[in-house]
mmCIF file of C-alpha atoms and ligand atoms in Angstrom:
data_model
loop_
_atom_site.group_PDB
_atom_site.id
_atom_site.type_symbol
_atom_site.label_atom_id
_atom_site.label_comp_id
_atom_site.label_asym_id
_atom_site.label_seq_id
_atom_site.Cartn_x
_atom_site.Cartn_y
_atom_site.Cartn_z
ATOM 1 C CA MET A 1 -13.336 8.533 -7.362
ATOM 2 C CA THR A 2 -16.692 8.026 -6.172
ATOM 3 C CA THR A 3 -19.569 7.500 -8.915
ATOM 4 C CA GLY A 4 -22.175 4.980 -9.041
ATOM 5 C CA ASP A 5 -23.220 5.923 -12.390
ATOM 6 C CA TRP A 6 -20.852 3.218 -14.531
ATOM 7 C CA ALA A 7 -22.763 2.549 -18.118
ATOM 8 C CA ALA A 8 -22.887 -0.653 -18.965
ATOM 9 C CA ASP A 9 -22.020 -2.082 -22.883
ATOM 10 C CA ALA A 10 -24.799 -3.591 -24.602
ATOM 11 C CA ASP A 11 -23.835 -7.118 -23.168
ATOM 12 C CA GLY A 12 -24.527 -5.675 -20.021
ATOM 13 C CA THR A 13 -20.831 -5.451 -18.633
ATOM 14 C CA PRO A 14 -19.584 -2.219 -17.032
ATOM 15 C CA ARG A 15 -16.338 -1.777 -18.911
ATOM 16 C CA GLY A 16 -15.043 1.178 -17.561
ATOM 17 C CA LEU A 17 -15.655 0.590 -14.244
ATOM 18 C CA LEU A 18 -14.281 -3.099 -14.327
ATOM 19 C CA ARG A 19 -11.068 -1.903 -15.883
ATOM 20 C CA ALA A 20 -10.385 0.532 -13.317
ATOM 21 C CA CYS A 21 -10.581 -2.124 -10.877
ATOM 22 C CA LEU A 22 -8.347 -4.772 -12.517
ATOM 23 C CA GLU A 23 -5.856 -1.266 -12.799
ATOM 24 C CA ALA A 24 -6.209 -1.391 -9.495
ATOM 25 C CA ALA A 25 -6.212 -5.287 -8.515
ATOM 26 C CA VAL A 26 -2.660 -5.787 -10.395
ATOM 27 C CA ALA A 27 -0.524 -3.119 -8.740
ATOM 28 C CA ALA A 28 -0.823 -5.178 -5.664
ATOM 29 C CA PRO A 29 2.220 -6.948 -4.034
ATOM 30 C CA SER A 30 3.204 -10.553 -5.373
ATOM 31 C CA VAL A 31 6.054 -12.745 -4.566
ATOM 32 C CA HIS A 32 8.979 -12.265 -6.457
ATOM 33 C CA ASN A 33 6.250 -10.076 -8.921
ATOM 34 C CA THR A 34 4.953 -13.029 -10.452
ATOM 35 C CA GLN A 35 1.406 -11.649 -10.803
ATOM 36 C CA PRO A 36 0.273 -14.947 -10.501
ATOM 37 C CA TRP A 37 -3.728 -13.820 -11.611
ATOM 38 C CA ARG A 38 -5.595 -13.965 -14.228
ATOM 39 C CA PHE A 39 -9.092 -12.380 -14.489
ATOM 40 C CA ARG A 40 -12.338 -13.605 -16.448
ATOM 41 C CA ILE A 41 -14.891 -11.304 -16.633
ATOM 42 C CA SER A 42 -18.811 -11.955 -17.385
ATOM 43 C CA GLY A 43 -20.994 -9.221 -17.356
ATOM 44 C CA GLY A 44 -20.657 -7.446 -13.706
ATOM 45 C CA THR A 45 -18.767 -10.545 -12.208
ATOM 46 C CA VAL A 46 -14.715 -10.812 -12.272
ATOM 47 C CA ASP A 47 -13.359 -14.618 -11.262
ATOM 48 C CA ILE A 48 -9.952 -14.486 -9.874
ATOM 49 C CA LEU A 49 -8.170 -17.424 -11.404
ATOM 50 C CA ALA A 50 -4.804 -18.722 -10.065
ATOM 51 C CA ASP A 51 -1.768 -19.056 -12.921
ATOM 52 C CA ARG A 52 0.026 -21.960 -11.427
ATOM 53 C CA GLY A 53 2.259 -21.479 -14.228
ATOM 54 C CA ARG A 54 3.698 -18.930 -11.959
ATOM 55 C CA ARG A 55 3.922 -20.829 -8.833
ATOM 56 C CA LEU A 56 7.326 -20.531 -7.584
ATOM 57 C CA ALA A 57 8.129 -24.066 -7.427
ATOM 58 C CA VAL A 58 10.952 -24.367 -5.184
ATOM 59 C CA LEU A 59 10.414 -21.319 -2.976
ATOM 60 C CA ASP A 60 5.936 -22.163 -3.152
ATOM 61 C CA PRO A 61 5.854 -25.517 -3.717
ATOM 62 C CA GLN A 62 2.649 -25.591 -2.190
ATOM 63 C CA GLY A 63 1.185 -22.582 -4.193
ATOM 64 C CA ARG A 64 0.783 -20.608 -0.912
ATOM 65 C CA GLU A 65 3.002 -17.364 -1.439
ATOM 66 C CA LEU A 66 0.702 -18.141 -4.803
ATOM 67 C CA LEU A 67 -2.417 -17.326 -2.769
ATOM 68 C CA ILE A 68 -1.538 -14.624 -0.491
ATOM 69 C CA SER A 69 -0.491 -12.937 -3.708
ATOM 70 C CA ILE A 70 -3.684 -13.285 -5.231
ATOM 71 C CA GLY A 71 -5.757 -12.295 -2.145
ATOM 72 C CA ALA A 72 -3.763 -8.923 -2.063
ATOM 73 C CA ALA A 73 -5.016 -8.274 -5.798
ATOM 74 C CA VAL A 74 -8.569 -9.289 -4.261
ATOM 75 C CA PHE A 75 -8.733 -6.978 -1.590
ATOM 76 C CA ASN A 76 -7.419 -4.498 -3.991
ATOM 77 C CA LEU A 77 -10.344 -5.049 -6.335
ATOM 78 C CA ARG A 78 -13.089 -4.468 -3.801
ATOM 79 C CA ALA A 79 -11.123 -1.418 -2.644
ATOM 80 C CA ALA A 80 -11.167 0.385 -6.013
ATOM 81 C CA MET A 81 -15.066 -1.013 -6.473
ATOM 82 C CA LEU A 82 -16.083 0.546 -3.242
ATOM 83 C CA ALA A 83 -14.431 3.357 -3.878
ATOM 84 C CA HIS A 84 -15.633 3.737 -7.516
ATOM 85 C CA GLY A 85 -19.068 3.759 -5.578
ATOM 86 C CA ARG A 86 -20.511 0.090 -6.189
ATOM 87 C CA THR A 87 -20.375 -2.521 -3.428
ATOM 88 C CA PRO A 88 -18.333 -5.699 -4.130
ATOM 89 C CA VAL A 89 -20.007 -8.493 -3.466
ATOM 90 C CA LEU A 90 -17.182 -11.072 -2.624
ATOM 91 C CA HIS A 91 -17.126 -15.445 -2.735
ATOM 92 C CA LEU A 92 -13.918 -16.754 -1.916
ATOM 93 C CA LEU A 93 -13.059 -20.214 -3.518
ATOM 94 C CA PRO A 94 -16.968 -20.640 -5.333
ATOM 95 C CA ALA A 95 -16.417 -23.960 -6.956
ATOM 96 C CA VAL A 96 -15.275 -26.459 -5.970
ATOM 97 C CA ASP A 97 -14.770 -28.084 -9.574
ATOM 98 C CA GLU A 98 -12.747 -25.384 -10.794
ATOM 99 C CA PRO A 99 -10.287 -25.222 -7.804
ATOM 100 C CA ASP A 100 -7.978 -22.521 -10.038
ATOM 101 C CA LEU A 101 -10.971 -19.784 -9.336
ATOM 102 C CA ALA A 102 -9.907 -18.339 -6.058
ATOM 103 C CA ALA A 103 -12.422 -15.871 -6.049
ATOM 104 C CA ARG A 104 -15.500 -14.106 -7.672
ATOM 105 C CA ILE A 105 -16.251 -10.743 -7.049
ATOM 106 C CA THR A 106 -19.795 -9.191 -8.438
ATOM 107 C CA VAL A 107 -20.636 -5.294 -8.945
ATOM 108 C CA GLY A 108 -23.049 -5.188 -6.314
ATOM 109 C CA PRO A 109 -25.940 -1.926 -5.688
ATOM 110 C CA PRO A 110 -24.277 1.749 -5.520
ATOM 111 C CA THR A 111 -23.221 2.817 -2.415
ATOM 112 C CA ARG A 112 -20.858 5.733 -0.698
ATOM 113 C CA ALA A 113 -17.593 4.635 0.072
ATOM 114 C CA PRO A 114 -16.309 5.615 3.842
ATOM 115 C CA ALA A 115 -13.656 7.659 3.886
ATOM 116 C CA THR A 116 -11.425 4.662 5.028
ATOM 117 C CA ALA A 117 -12.017 2.476 1.817
ATOM 118 C CA MET A 118 -11.239 5.885 -0.097
ATOM 119 C CA MET A 119 -8.143 6.207 1.495
ATOM 120 C CA LEU A 120 -7.029 2.684 0.937
ATOM 121 C CA ALA A 121 -8.064 2.767 -2.495
ATOM 122 C CA GLU A 122 -5.980 5.858 -2.874
ATOM 123 C CA ALA A 123 -2.713 4.864 -1.655
ATOM 124 C CA ILE A 124 -2.821 1.580 -4.022
ATOM 125 C CA PRO A 125 -0.403 3.278 -6.754
ATOM 126 C CA ARG A 126 1.680 4.756 -3.702
ATOM 127 C CA ARG A 127 2.478 1.410 -2.047
ATOM 128 C CA HIS A 128 5.853 -0.092 -3.139
ATOM 129 C CA THR A 129 8.146 -2.520 -1.303
ATOM 130 C CA ASN A 130 10.610 -0.506 -0.032
ATOM 131 C CA ARG A 131 14.435 -2.609 0.273
ATOM 132 C CA GLN A 132 16.401 1.024 1.411
ATOM 133 C CA PRO A 133 17.255 1.699 4.928
ATOM 134 C CA PHE A 134 14.500 3.707 6.803
ATOM 135 C CA HIS A 135 14.977 6.781 8.757
ATOM 136 C CA GLU A 136 15.801 6.640 12.591
ATOM 137 C CA VAL A 137 12.444 7.844 13.334
ATOM 138 C CA HIS A 138 10.903 5.884 16.018
ATOM 139 C CA VAL A 139 7.132 4.846 14.157
ATOM 140 C CA PRO A 140 4.295 6.071 17.126
ATOM 141 C CA ALA A 141 2.207 3.389 18.563
ATOM 142 C CA GLU A 142 -1.030 4.577 17.854
ATOM 143 C CA ALA A 143 0.439 3.760 13.370
ATOM 144 C CA LEU A 144 1.258 0.375 14.711
ATOM 145 C CA VAL A 145 -2.254 0.107 16.609
ATOM 146 C CA ASP A 146 -4.135 1.270 13.048
ATOM 147 C CA LEU A 147 -2.033 -1.431 11.580
ATOM 148 C CA SER A 148 -3.272 -4.587 13.605
ATOM 149 C CA ALA A 149 -6.406 -3.152 13.386
ATOM 150 C CA ALA A 150 -6.159 -3.155 9.601
ATOM 151 C CA ALA A 151 -5.091 -6.878 10.009
ATOM 152 C CA GLU A 152 -8.076 -7.848 12.594
ATOM 153 C CA ALA A 153 -10.740 -6.171 9.990
ATOM 154 C CA GLU A 154 -9.410 -8.883 7.518
ATOM 155 C CA ARG A 155 -10.095 -11.797 10.169
ATOM 156 C CA ALA A 156 -6.437 -12.251 10.320
ATOM 157 C CA ARG A 157 -3.587 -10.735 13.450
ATOM 158 C CA LEU A 158 -0.503 -8.519 12.998
ATOM 159 C CA VAL A 159 1.739 -8.697 16.395
ATOM 160 C CA VAL A 160 3.914 -5.918 16.309
ATOM 161 C CA THR A 161 7.280 -6.734 18.092
ATOM 162 C CA ASP A 162 9.165 -5.577 21.359
ATOM 163 C CA PRO A 163 12.933 -5.225 21.068
ATOM 164 C CA ARG A 164 13.737 -8.427 21.988
ATOM 165 C CA ALA A 165 10.954 -10.317 20.435
ATOM 166 C CA ARG A 166 11.746 -8.102 17.359
ATOM 167 C CA ASP A 167 15.612 -8.837 17.827
ATOM 168 C CA ALA A 168 14.241 -12.892 17.705
ATOM 169 C CA VAL A 169 12.598 -12.731 14.831
ATOM 170 C CA LEU A 170 15.180 -10.746 12.489
ATOM 171 C CA ASP A 171 17.241 -13.741 13.919
ATOM 172 C CA VAL A 172 15.225 -15.924 12.568
ATOM 173 C CA VAL A 173 14.833 -14.272 9.279
ATOM 174 C CA ARG A 174 18.365 -13.833 8.719
ATOM 175 C CA ILE A 175 19.384 -17.713 9.557
ATOM 176 C CA ALA A 176 16.800 -18.149 6.625
ATOM 177 C CA GLU A 177 17.950 -16.186 4.569
ATOM 178 C CA GLN A 178 21.555 -17.118 4.393
ATOM 179 C CA ARG A 179 20.376 -20.455 4.420
ATOM 180 C CA ARG A 180 18.722 -19.837 0.640
ATOM 181 C CA ARG A 181 22.021 -18.381 -0.058
ATOM 182 C CA HIS A 182 23.504 -22.129 -0.584
ATOM 183 C CA ASP A 183 20.617 -23.613 -2.136
ATOM 184 C CA PRO A 184 21.444 -23.855 -6.109
ATOM 185 C CA ALA A 185 17.898 -24.327 -7.011
ATOM 186 C CA TYR A 186 16.797 -21.676 -5.381
ATOM 187 C CA TRP A 187 19.371 -19.111 -7.422
ATOM 188 C CA ARG A 188 18.196 -20.677 -10.446
ATOM 189 C CA GLU A 189 14.286 -19.552 -9.538
ATOM 190 C CA LEU A 190 15.927 -16.021 -8.583
ATOM 191 C CA HIS A 191 17.652 -15.477 -11.733
ATOM 192 C CA GLU A 192 14.367 -16.332 -13.519
ATOM 193 C CA TRP A 193 12.822 -13.846 -11.740
ATOM 194 C CA THR A 194 15.255 -11.066 -11.747
ATOM 195 C CA LEU A 195 15.767 -10.832 -15.315
ATOM 196 C CA PRO A 196 16.635 -7.233 -16.234
ATOM 197 C CA ALA A 197 15.187 -7.518 -19.784
ATOM 198 C CA ALA A 198 13.843 -4.023 -20.614
ATOM 199 C CA GLU A 199 10.640 -5.266 -22.243
ATOM 200 C CA ARG A 200 9.630 -7.381 -19.317
ATOM 201 C CA HIS A 201 6.507 -6.659 -17.312
ATOM 202 C CA ASP A 202 7.256 -8.792 -14.329
ATOM 203 C CA GLY A 203 10.106 -9.958 -11.648
ATOM 204 C CA VAL A 204 12.181 -7.410 -9.515
ATOM 205 C CA PRO A 205 13.767 -4.986 -11.657
ATOM 206 C CA PRO A 206 17.338 -4.193 -10.006
ATOM 207 C CA GLU A 207 16.564 -0.596 -9.170
ATOM 208 C CA ALA A 208 13.595 -2.682 -6.439
ATOM 209 C CA PHE A 209 16.940 -4.622 -5.357
ATOM 210 C CA GLY A 210 17.522 -2.207 -2.522
ATOM 211 C CA SER A 211 20.776 -1.747 -0.632
ATOM 212 C CA TRP A 212 23.129 -3.971 1.400
ATOM 213 C CA ASP A 213 23.124 -3.683 4.972
ATOM 214 C CA ALA A 214 26.677 -5.272 5.809
ATOM 215 C CA LEU A 215 25.690 -5.843 9.237
ATOM 216 C CA GLU A 216 22.176 -7.570 8.125
ATOM 217 C CA THR A 217 20.521 -5.719 10.963
ATOM 218 C CA VAL A 218 17.755 -5.975 8.634
ATOM 219 C CA PRO A 219 17.921 -9.334 6.514
ATOM 220 C CA ILE A 220 16.053 -8.402 3.009
ATOM 221 C CA ARG A 221 15.942 -10.857 0.619
ATOM 222 C CA ASP A 222 18.910 -10.911 -1.229
ATOM 223 C CA PHE A 223 18.059 -10.308 -5.100
ATOM 224 C CA SER A 224 21.183 -9.280 -6.653
ATOM 225 C CA THR A 225 22.708 -12.544 -5.044
ATOM 226 C CA VAL A 226 22.256 -13.817 -8.755
ATOM 227 C CA ARG A 227 23.028 -10.646 -10.459
ATOM 228 C CA PRO A 228 26.524 -9.656 -10.163
ATOM 229 C CA ALA A 229 26.457 -6.740 -12.078
ATOM 230 C CA HIS A 230 23.822 -5.360 -9.883
ATOM 231 C CA ARG A 231 25.254 -5.851 -6.856
ATOM 232 C CA ARG A 232 23.330 -3.706 -3.961
ATOM 233 C CA GLY A 233 25.620 -0.753 -2.707
ATOM 234 C CA PRO A 234 26.167 -1.010 0.749
ATOM 235 C CA ALA A 235 24.631 1.327 3.261
ATOM 236 C CA PRO A 236 23.857 1.258 7.256
ATOM 237 C CA PHE A 237 20.203 0.244 7.928
ATOM 238 C CA GLU A 238 17.959 1.640 10.870
ATOM 239 C CA GLN A 239 19.394 0.299 14.201
ATOM 240 C CA ALA A 240 15.324 -0.549 15.879
ATOM 241 C CA PRO A 241 13.162 -1.333 12.753
ATOM 242 C CA ALA A 242 9.616 -2.030 13.185
ATOM 243 C CA ILE A 243 8.749 -5.351 12.973
ATOM 244 C CA ALA A 244 5.469 -7.175 12.821
ATOM 245 C CA VAL A 245 4.188 -10.806 11.923
ATOM 246 C CA LEU A 246 1.335 -11.494 10.064
ATOM 247 C CA TYR A 247 -0.872 -15.184 11.521
ATOM 248 C CA THR A 248 -3.769 -16.331 10.175
ATOM 249 C CA ARG A 249 -6.118 -19.122 11.685
ATOM 250 C CA GLY A 250 -5.184 -21.832 9.837
ATOM 251 C CA ASP A 251 -3.189 -22.812 6.544
ATOM 252 C CA THR A 252 -5.589 -23.946 4.243
ATOM 253 C CA PRO A 253 -6.067 -22.006 0.524
ATOM 254 C CA TYR A 254 -8.970 -20.035 2.105
ATOM 255 C CA GLU A 255 -6.899 -19.106 4.678
ATOM 256 C CA TRP A 256 -3.841 -17.608 2.352
ATOM 257 C CA LEU A 257 -6.469 -15.742 0.212
ATOM 258 C CA ARG A 258 -7.688 -14.512 3.483
ATOM 259 C CA GLY A 259 -4.264 -13.617 4.566
ATOM 260 C CA GLY A 260 -3.241 -11.747 1.411
ATOM 261 C CA GLN A 261 -5.934 -9.450 1.997
ATOM 262 C CA ALA A 262 -5.271 -8.720 5.485
ATOM 263 C CA LEU A 263 -1.401 -8.254 4.235
ATOM 264 C CA GLU A 264 -3.000 -5.891 1.532
ATOM 265 C CA ARG A 265 -5.198 -3.641 3.861
ATOM 266 C CA VAL A 266 -1.853 -3.982 6.011
ATOM 267 C CA LEU A 267 0.130 -2.468 3.607
ATOM 268 C CA LEU A 268 -1.837 0.345 2.386
ATOM 269 C CA THR A 269 -3.022 1.539 5.691
ATOM 270 C CA ALA A 270 1.157 1.817 6.367
ATOM 271 C CA THR A 271 1.144 3.909 3.228
ATOM 272 C CA VAL A 272 -1.476 6.396 4.396
ATOM 273 C CA ARG A 273 -0.038 6.536 7.597
ATOM 274 C CA GLY A 274 2.994 7.917 5.581
ATOM 275 C CA LEU A 275 4.807 4.912 6.642
ATOM 276 C CA VAL A 276 7.095 2.161 4.131
ATOM 277 C CA SER A 277 7.252 -1.451 4.181
ATOM 278 C CA THR A 278 9.244 -4.452 3.431
ATOM 279 C CA ILE A 279 7.797 -7.751 3.032
ATOM 280 C CA MET A 280 10.760 -10.473 4.631
ATOM 281 C CA THR A 281 9.040 -13.927 3.918
ATOM 282 C CA GLN A 282 11.873 -16.196 3.894
ATOM 283 C CA PRO A 283 11.635 -17.846 7.408
ATOM 284 C CA VAL A 284 7.936 -18.837 6.382
ATOM 285 C CA GLU A 285 9.633 -20.568 3.698
ATOM 286 C CA VAL A 286 11.317 -23.192 5.788
ATOM 287 C CA PRO A 287 8.961 -25.225 7.982
ATOM 288 C CA HIS A 288 11.433 -25.418 11.038
ATOM 289 C CA LEU A 289 11.830 -21.746 10.986
ATOM 290 C CA ARG A 290 8.468 -20.644 10.213
ATOM 291 C CA ALA A 291 7.413 -23.241 13.343
ATOM 292 C CA LEU A 292 10.088 -20.656 15.889
ATOM 293 C CA LEU A 293 7.699 -17.515 14.996
ATOM 294 C CA GLU A 294 4.245 -19.579 16.103
ATOM 295 C CA ASP A 295 3.049 -20.066 19.539
ATOM 296 C CA PRO A 296 1.328 -23.994 19.191
ATOM 297 C CA ALA A 297 -0.878 -23.103 21.773
ATOM 298 C CA ASP A 298 -3.022 -20.557 20.303
ATOM 299 C CA GLY A 299 -2.798 -22.090 16.702
ATOM 300 C CA ASN A 300 -2.015 -18.469 14.747
ATOM 301 C CA VAL A 301 0.029 -19.873 11.477
ATOM 302 C CA ALA A 302 2.630 -16.878 10.328
ATOM 303 C CA GLN A 303 2.371 -15.684 7.047
ATOM 304 C CA ALA A 304 4.709 -12.857 6.509
ATOM 305 C CA VAL A 305 7.376 -10.694 8.702
ATOM 306 C CA LEU A 306 6.919 -6.543 7.954
ATOM 307 C CA ARG A 307 9.084 -4.165 8.010
ATOM 308 C CA PHE A 308 7.892 -0.660 8.967
ATOM 309 C CA GLY A 309 9.391 2.848 9.376
ATOM 310 C CA TYR A 310 9.968 5.921 7.323
ATOM 311 C CA GLY A 311 11.836 6.578 4.201
ATOM 312 C CA PRO A 312 12.739 7.303 0.588
ATOM 313 C CA VAL A 313 10.158 6.712 -1.912
ATOM 314 C CA SER A 314 11.245 3.546 -3.489
ATOM 315 C CA ALA A 315 10.427 2.178 -7.643
ATOM 316 C CA ALA A 316 7.843 1.203 -8.967
ATOM 317 C CA SER A 317 8.061 -2.267 -10.383
ATOM 318 C CA LYS A 318 6.178 -3.454 -13.638
ATOM 319 C CA ARG A 319 3.305 -4.765 -14.231
ATOM 320 C CA ARG A 320 1.956 -6.689 -17.065
ATOM 321 C CA PRO A 321 -1.028 -4.979 -19.579
ATOM 322 C CA LEU A 322 -4.452 -5.435 -18.582
ATOM 323 C CA GLU A 323 -4.672 -7.287 -21.963
ATOM 324 C CA GLU A 324 -2.014 -9.812 -20.718
ATOM 325 C CA VAL A 325 -4.362 -10.986 -17.690
ATOM 326 C CA ILE A 326 -7.745 -10.934 -19.398
ATOM 327 C CA VAL A 327 -8.897 -14.282 -20.337
ATOM 328 C CA PRO A 328 -11.909 -15.147 -22.589
ATOM 329 C CA ALA A 329 -15.312 -15.911 -20.635
ATOM 330 C CA ASP A 330 -16.207 -18.969 -22.534
ATOM 331 C CA ARG A 331 -15.718 -21.338 -19.628
ATOM 332 C CA PRO A 332 -18.270 -20.762 -16.647
ATOM 333 C CA ALA A 333 -17.381 -22.160 -13.414
ATOM 334 C CA ARG A 334 -20.122 -23.339 -11.237
ATOM 335 C CA ALA A 335 -20.716 -20.913 -8.212
ATOM 336 C CA SER A 336 -21.700 -22.427 -5.042
ATOM 337 C CA ALA A 337 -20.324 -21.189 -2.198
ATOM 338 C CA ARG A 338 -20.941 -18.953 0.444
ATOM 339 C CA GLN A 339 -20.492 -14.629 0.536
ATOM 340 C CA GLU A 340 -17.899 -13.247 2.220
ATOM 341 C CA ARG A 341 -17.601 -9.933 3.501
ATOM 342 C CA LYS A 342 -18.722 -6.660 1.051
ATOM 343 C CA GLY A 343 -15.680 -4.267 1.103
ATOM 344 C CA PRO A 344 -13.015 -3.098 3.186
ATOM 345 C CA ASP A 345 -15.538 -1.816 5.555
ATOM 346 C CA GLY A 346 -17.912 -4.645 5.199
HETATM 347 C C1 FMN B 401 3.362 -13.367 -0.690
HETATM 348 C C2 FMN B 401 4.305 -12.113 -0.876
HETATM 349 C C3 FMN B 401 6.085 -12.323 -0.514
HETATM 350 C C4 FMN B 401 7.171 -11.577 -0.696
HETATM 351 N N1 FMN B 401 8.082 -12.331 -0.090
HETATM 352 C C5 FMN B 401 8.895 -10.771 0.005
HETATM 353 C C6 FMN B 401 10.383 -11.408 0.025
HETATM 354 O O1 FMN B 401 10.679 -11.961 1.174
HETATM 355 N N2 FMN B 401 11.122 -10.202 0.341
HETATM 356 C C7 FMN B 401 10.765 -9.061 -0.531
HETATM 357 O O2 FMN B 401 11.771 -8.136 -0.657
HETATM 358 N N3 FMN B 401 9.905 -8.566 -1.048
HETATM 359 C C8 FMN B 401 8.620 -9.812 -0.892
HETATM 360 N N4 FMN B 401 7.467 -9.130 -1.207
HETATM 361 C C9 FMN B 401 7.335 -8.232 -2.177
HETATM 362 C C10 FMN B 401 7.225 -8.776 -3.721
HETATM 363 O O3 FMN B 401 8.592 -8.840 -4.355
HETATM 364 C C11 FMN B 401 6.839 -7.199 -4.526
HETATM 365 O O4 FMN B 401 5.405 -7.564 -3.953
HETATM 366 C C12 FMN B 401 6.982 -7.399 -6.054
HETATM 367 O O5 FMN B 401 8.215 -7.301 -6.441
HETATM 368 C C13 FMN B 401 6.247 -6.312 -6.548
HETATM 369 O O6 FMN B 401 6.912 -4.828 -6.102
HETATM 370 P P1 FMN B 401 5.866 -4.207 -5.234
HETATM 371 O O7 FMN B 401 5.214 -4.775 -3.891
HETATM 372 O O8 FMN B 401 6.454 -3.224 -4.984
HETATM 373 O O9 FMN B 401 4.730 -3.851 -6.077
HETATM 374 C C14 FMN B 401 6.928 -10.084 -1.666
HETATM 375 C C15 FMN B 401 5.389 -10.372 -1.950
HETATM 376 C C16 FMN B 401 4.249 -11.327 -1.426
HETATM 377 C C17 FMN B 401 3.193 -10.855 -1.967
#
């Protein structure tokens, strides 16, 4: 993948490189596969804009999960640029007068990508959310330590639960999931994002709904609840799932963007390790249940519950074509802010 030799067009835009990086960016996970991003290219700079029209008004009134999803796309873009031999220069929320401008990444000097960055970038197309039962195989401690280190590298925190905490966390997820099932507004939103239209390139398709765990040992979000024709088939889930909670150091848009980068780095590290994963954010969407995942003394804020294990390959969900998410560069945003890290290893 590494090559620093990317020809630029007459207008100075390294289009081939940026296209490859955007393909990686849009492969990121996003809540309900809303893909709430747009990209504006100007020379060697990509602006990543929040597409607020794709915010889930019921599930995500603040736009927190929207920005976490964008953070995940930012991580992929950084990793791909580095793997293609160029240093990404990142600014989060660079323009106060353009709040939807979530991040700006500029193509920096040629570099030789570290092995970790290469592996993470290569894992991008292999990472999918897996809602199937996992094998009854223990995840080794070294792998879990790697996952926590991946979160730390992005200035977030991943706490892997011991068996007692795991059961407590899963109880909270289960309560949140069951509560959601009685909320008609939530159903309507779920219905909108699970339309099995053949030509649709967003939303969660029936192939990705997963199986139904009758005992709800693993309380996966039930996308099929509003799609009786695609009810999930019953299957026993693993008895002792590996469960972790991802925390950020605050609950601001800036931290959500950081948390999204951490989330994706953790998920890609898991993929490199041969693990599959599930994101479960139901309890974080209900304030009093979210509080149960937090220790007020340490100031960490819960952003997602994650499940890891070994399991079958799961179906890829579609992505919108790049033509749909690239917007013309006719409205330059004023740049102002501080520089972030340079790449997945910076
Ligand atoms: C912020 C965020 C929250 C998510 N919450 C859940 C969830 O609660 N349950 C779930 O099954 N998937 C969840 N997902 C996964 C998305 O549904 C998934 O990324 C999307 O459908 C695209 O599929 P893919 O991950 O296989 O590419 C979440 C993803 C993100 C980024």
